[in-house]
Amino acid sequence: AGERNAIFACRPAPIQVVYLAFPGTHGADYLDYNIVDKTVCPREHRPFYSEALAYMPFCYQTNSFRDLYPELLEEPGPPQREAHGLREGDVVFCTFNRLGRITPFV
């Protein structure tokens, strides 16, 4: 998937930090810190991480859709099932990847 772990293994920087990658531990001695929050890594999971943990106070994924997807802010509320031809009891499978990948074609 394009990961660059071999580069990290060569220690090109004196301190190496994991952020917005795989949210769990990498179990590697060449990664020094992992930026997490209490949801991604509850404090009781700390012993299972090889990296030192830097906790963000609210959410580790600090981004906003306001600039990228302003049309979402124009919606009156969350999508409604009936607007997409779904009955109340239907199961919906979702992926919460980058919204730009979800197009009308998909």
PDB file of C-alpha atoms in Angstrom:
ATOM      1  CA  ALA A   1       0.000   0.000   0.000  1.00  0.00           C
ATOM      2  CA  GLY A   2       2.979   2.296  -0.371  1.00  0.00           C
ATOM      3  CA  GLU A   3       4.334   2.121   3.155  1.00  0.00           C
ATOM      4  CA  ARG A   4       7.949   3.180   3.682  1.00  0.00           C
ATOM      5  CA  ASN A   5       8.969   1.131   6.705  1.00  0.00           C
ATOM      6  CA  ALA A   6      12.322   0.216   5.190  1.00  0.00           C
ATOM      7  CA  ILE A   7      13.236   3.906   5.121  1.00  0.00           C
ATOM      8  CA  PHE A   8      12.322   4.267   8.799  1.00  0.00           C
ATOM      9  CA  ALA A   9      14.417   1.190   9.594  1.00  0.00           C
ATOM     10  CA  CYS A  10      17.500   3.051   8.302  1.00  0.00           C
ATOM     11  CA  ARG A  11      16.821   5.796  10.904  1.00  0.00           C
ATOM     12  CA  PRO A  12      17.147   8.805   8.593  1.00  0.00           C
ATOM     13  CA  ALA A  13      16.022  11.089  11.455  1.00  0.00           C
ATOM     14  CA  PRO A  14      17.098  11.142  15.101  1.00  0.00           C
ATOM     15  CA  ILE A  15      13.456  11.014  16.275  1.00  0.00           C
ATOM     16  CA  GLN A  16      10.821   9.207  14.215  1.00  0.00           C
ATOM     17  CA  VAL A  17       7.115   9.657  14.814  1.00  0.00           C
ATOM     18  CA  VAL A  18       4.088   7.753  13.547  1.00  0.00           C
ATOM     19  CA  TYR A  19       1.042   9.901  12.818  1.00  0.00           C
ATOM     20  CA  LEU A  20      -2.085   9.141  10.778  1.00  0.00           C
ATOM     21  CA  ALA A  21      -0.806   5.792   9.637  1.00  0.00           C
ATOM     22  CA  PHE A  22      -1.817   2.466  11.130  1.00  0.00           C
ATOM     23  CA  PRO A  23      -3.346   3.516  14.483  1.00  0.00           C
ATOM     24  CA  GLY A  24      -1.891   0.602  16.446  1.00  0.00           C
ATOM     25  CA  THR A  25       1.657  -0.168  17.426  1.00  0.00           C
ATOM     26  CA  HIS A  26       4.146  -0.996  14.728  1.00  0.00           C
ATOM     27  CA  GLY A  27       6.212  -3.123  17.107  1.00  0.00           C
ATOM     28  CA  ALA A  28       9.382  -1.685  15.592  1.00  0.00           C
ATOM     29  CA  ASP A  29      12.378  -0.402  17.519  1.00  0.00           C
ATOM     30  CA  TYR A  30      13.053   2.269  14.881  1.00  0.00           C
ATOM     31  CA  LEU A  31       9.848   4.238  15.559  1.00  0.00           C
ATOM     32  CA  ASP A  32      10.140   6.398  18.660  1.00  0.00           C
ATOM     33  CA  TYR A  33       6.688   7.947  19.108  1.00  0.00           C
ATOM     34  CA  ASN A  34       3.133   7.231  18.062  1.00  0.00           C
ATOM     35  CA  ILE A  35       0.623  10.093  18.148  1.00  0.00           C
ATOM     36  CA  VAL A  36      -2.676   8.769  19.494  1.00  0.00           C
ATOM     37  CA  ASP A  37      -5.751   9.791  21.439  1.00  0.00           C
ATOM     38  CA  LYS A  38      -7.719   8.014  24.153  1.00  0.00           C
ATOM     39  CA  THR A  39      -9.972   6.360  21.564  1.00  0.00           C
ATOM     40  CA  VAL A  40      -7.189   5.059  19.321  1.00  0.00           C
ATOM     41  CA  CYS A  41      -5.173   3.901  22.311  1.00  0.00           C
ATOM     42  CA  PRO A  42      -6.881   3.760  25.694  1.00  0.00           C
ATOM     43  CA  ARG A  43      -4.371   4.199  28.508  1.00  0.00           C
ATOM     44  CA  GLU A  44      -4.720   0.551  29.520  1.00  0.00           C
ATOM     45  CA  HIS A  45      -3.331  -0.433  26.084  1.00  0.00           C
ATOM     46  CA  ARG A  46      -0.055   1.469  26.595  1.00  0.00           C
ATOM     47  CA  PRO A  47       1.899  -1.651  27.612  1.00  0.00           C
ATOM     48  CA  PHE A  48       1.206  -3.172  24.198  1.00  0.00           C
ATOM     49  CA  TYR A  49       2.889  -0.353  22.230  1.00  0.00           C
ATOM     50  CA  SER A  50       6.590  -0.396  21.416  1.00  0.00           C
ATOM     51  CA  GLU A  51       6.580   3.361  20.718  1.00  0.00           C
ATOM     52  CA  ALA A  52       6.329   6.090  23.352  1.00  0.00           C
ATOM     53  CA  LEU A  53       2.839   7.571  23.115  1.00  0.00           C
ATOM     54  CA  ALA A  54       2.014  11.230  22.598  1.00  0.00           C
ATOM     55  CA  TYR A  55      -1.663  11.777  23.380  1.00  0.00           C
ATOM     56  CA  MET A  56      -3.635  14.444  21.522  1.00  0.00           C
ATOM     57  CA  PRO A  57      -6.112  16.076  23.916  1.00  0.00           C
ATOM     58  CA  PHE A  58      -9.273  15.570  21.839  1.00  0.00           C
ATOM     59  CA  CYS A  59      -8.718  13.684  18.583  1.00  0.00           C
ATOM     60  CA  TYR A  60      -5.558  12.473  16.905  1.00  0.00           C
ATOM     61  CA  GLN A  61      -6.867  13.085  13.388  1.00  0.00           C
ATOM     62  CA  THR A  62      -6.852  16.842  13.178  1.00  0.00           C
ATOM     63  CA  ASN A  63      -8.425  17.723   9.874  1.00  0.00           C
ATOM     64  CA  SER A  64     -11.471  19.437   8.534  1.00  0.00           C
ATOM     65  CA  PHE A  65     -13.750  18.803   5.595  1.00  0.00           C
ATOM     66  CA  ARG A  66     -14.809  22.457   5.484  1.00  0.00           C
ATOM     67  CA  ASP A  67     -12.287  23.395   2.803  1.00  0.00           C
ATOM     68  CA  LEU A  68     -12.251  20.144   0.850  1.00  0.00           C
ATOM     69  CA  TYR A  69     -15.981  19.410   0.782  1.00  0.00           C
ATOM     70  CA  PRO A  70     -17.967  22.613   1.379  1.00  0.00           C
ATOM     71  CA  GLU A  71     -21.047  21.047  -0.233  1.00  0.00           C
ATOM     72  CA  LEU A  72     -21.379  18.761   2.788  1.00  0.00           C
ATOM     73  CA  LEU A  73     -21.952  21.781   4.987  1.00  0.00           C
ATOM     74  CA  GLU A  74     -24.823  22.871   2.777  1.00  0.00           C
ATOM     75  CA  GLU A  75     -26.752  19.681   3.492  1.00  0.00           C
ATOM     76  CA  PRO A  76     -29.634  20.192   5.953  1.00  0.00           C
ATOM     77  CA  GLY A  77     -28.550  17.173   8.000  1.00  0.00           C
ATOM     78  CA  PRO A  78     -27.187  13.647   7.726  1.00  0.00           C
ATOM     79  CA  PRO A  79     -28.195  11.578   4.691  1.00  0.00           C
ATOM     80  CA  GLN A  80     -31.552   9.898   5.024  1.00  0.00           C
ATOM     81  CA  ARG A  81     -32.098   6.275   4.038  1.00  0.00           C
ATOM     82  CA  GLU A  82     -35.157   6.958   1.894  1.00  0.00           C
ATOM     83  CA  ALA A  83     -33.231   9.545  -0.170  1.00  0.00           C
ATOM     84  CA  HIS A  84     -31.037   6.682  -1.357  1.00  0.00           C
ATOM     85  CA  GLY A  85     -33.720   4.056  -1.864  1.00  0.00           C
ATOM     86  CA  LEU A  86     -32.963   2.183   1.377  1.00  0.00           C
ATOM     87  CA  ARG A  87     -35.617   0.731   3.603  1.00  0.00           C
ATOM     88  CA  GLU A  88     -35.411   1.290   7.360  1.00  0.00           C
ATOM     89  CA  GLY A  89     -34.289  -2.289   8.093  1.00  0.00           C
ATOM     90  CA  ASP A  90     -31.707  -2.555   5.274  1.00  0.00           C
ATOM     91  CA  VAL A  91     -28.080  -3.195   6.176  1.00  0.00           C
ATOM     92  CA  VAL A  92     -25.644  -0.586   4.861  1.00  0.00           C
ATOM     93  CA  PHE A  93     -21.948  -1.383   4.438  1.00  0.00           C
ATOM     94  CA  CYS A  94     -19.757   1.695   4.649  1.00  0.00           C
ATOM     95  CA  THR A  95     -16.196   2.758   4.173  1.00  0.00           C
ATOM     96  CA  PHE A  96     -15.022   5.975   5.726  1.00  0.00           C
ATOM     97  CA  ASN A  97     -12.053   6.629   3.499  1.00  0.00           C
ATOM     98  CA  ARG A  98     -11.267   9.950   1.895  1.00  0.00           C
ATOM     99  CA  LEU A  99     -14.536  11.326   0.583  1.00  0.00           C
ATOM    100  CA  GLY A 100     -12.977  12.294  -2.753  1.00  0.00           C
ATOM    101  CA  ARG A 101     -12.875   8.602  -3.624  1.00  0.00           C
ATOM    102  CA  ILE A 102     -16.635   8.311  -3.331  1.00  0.00           C
ATOM    103  CA  THR A 103     -18.053   9.593  -6.585  1.00  0.00           C
ATOM    104  CA  PRO A 104     -21.502   9.390  -8.179  1.00  0.00           C
ATOM    105  CA  PHE A 105     -20.121   6.557 -10.349  1.00  0.00           C
ATOM    106  CA  VAL A 106     -19.301   4.519  -7.227  1.00  0.00           C
TER     107      VAL A 106
END
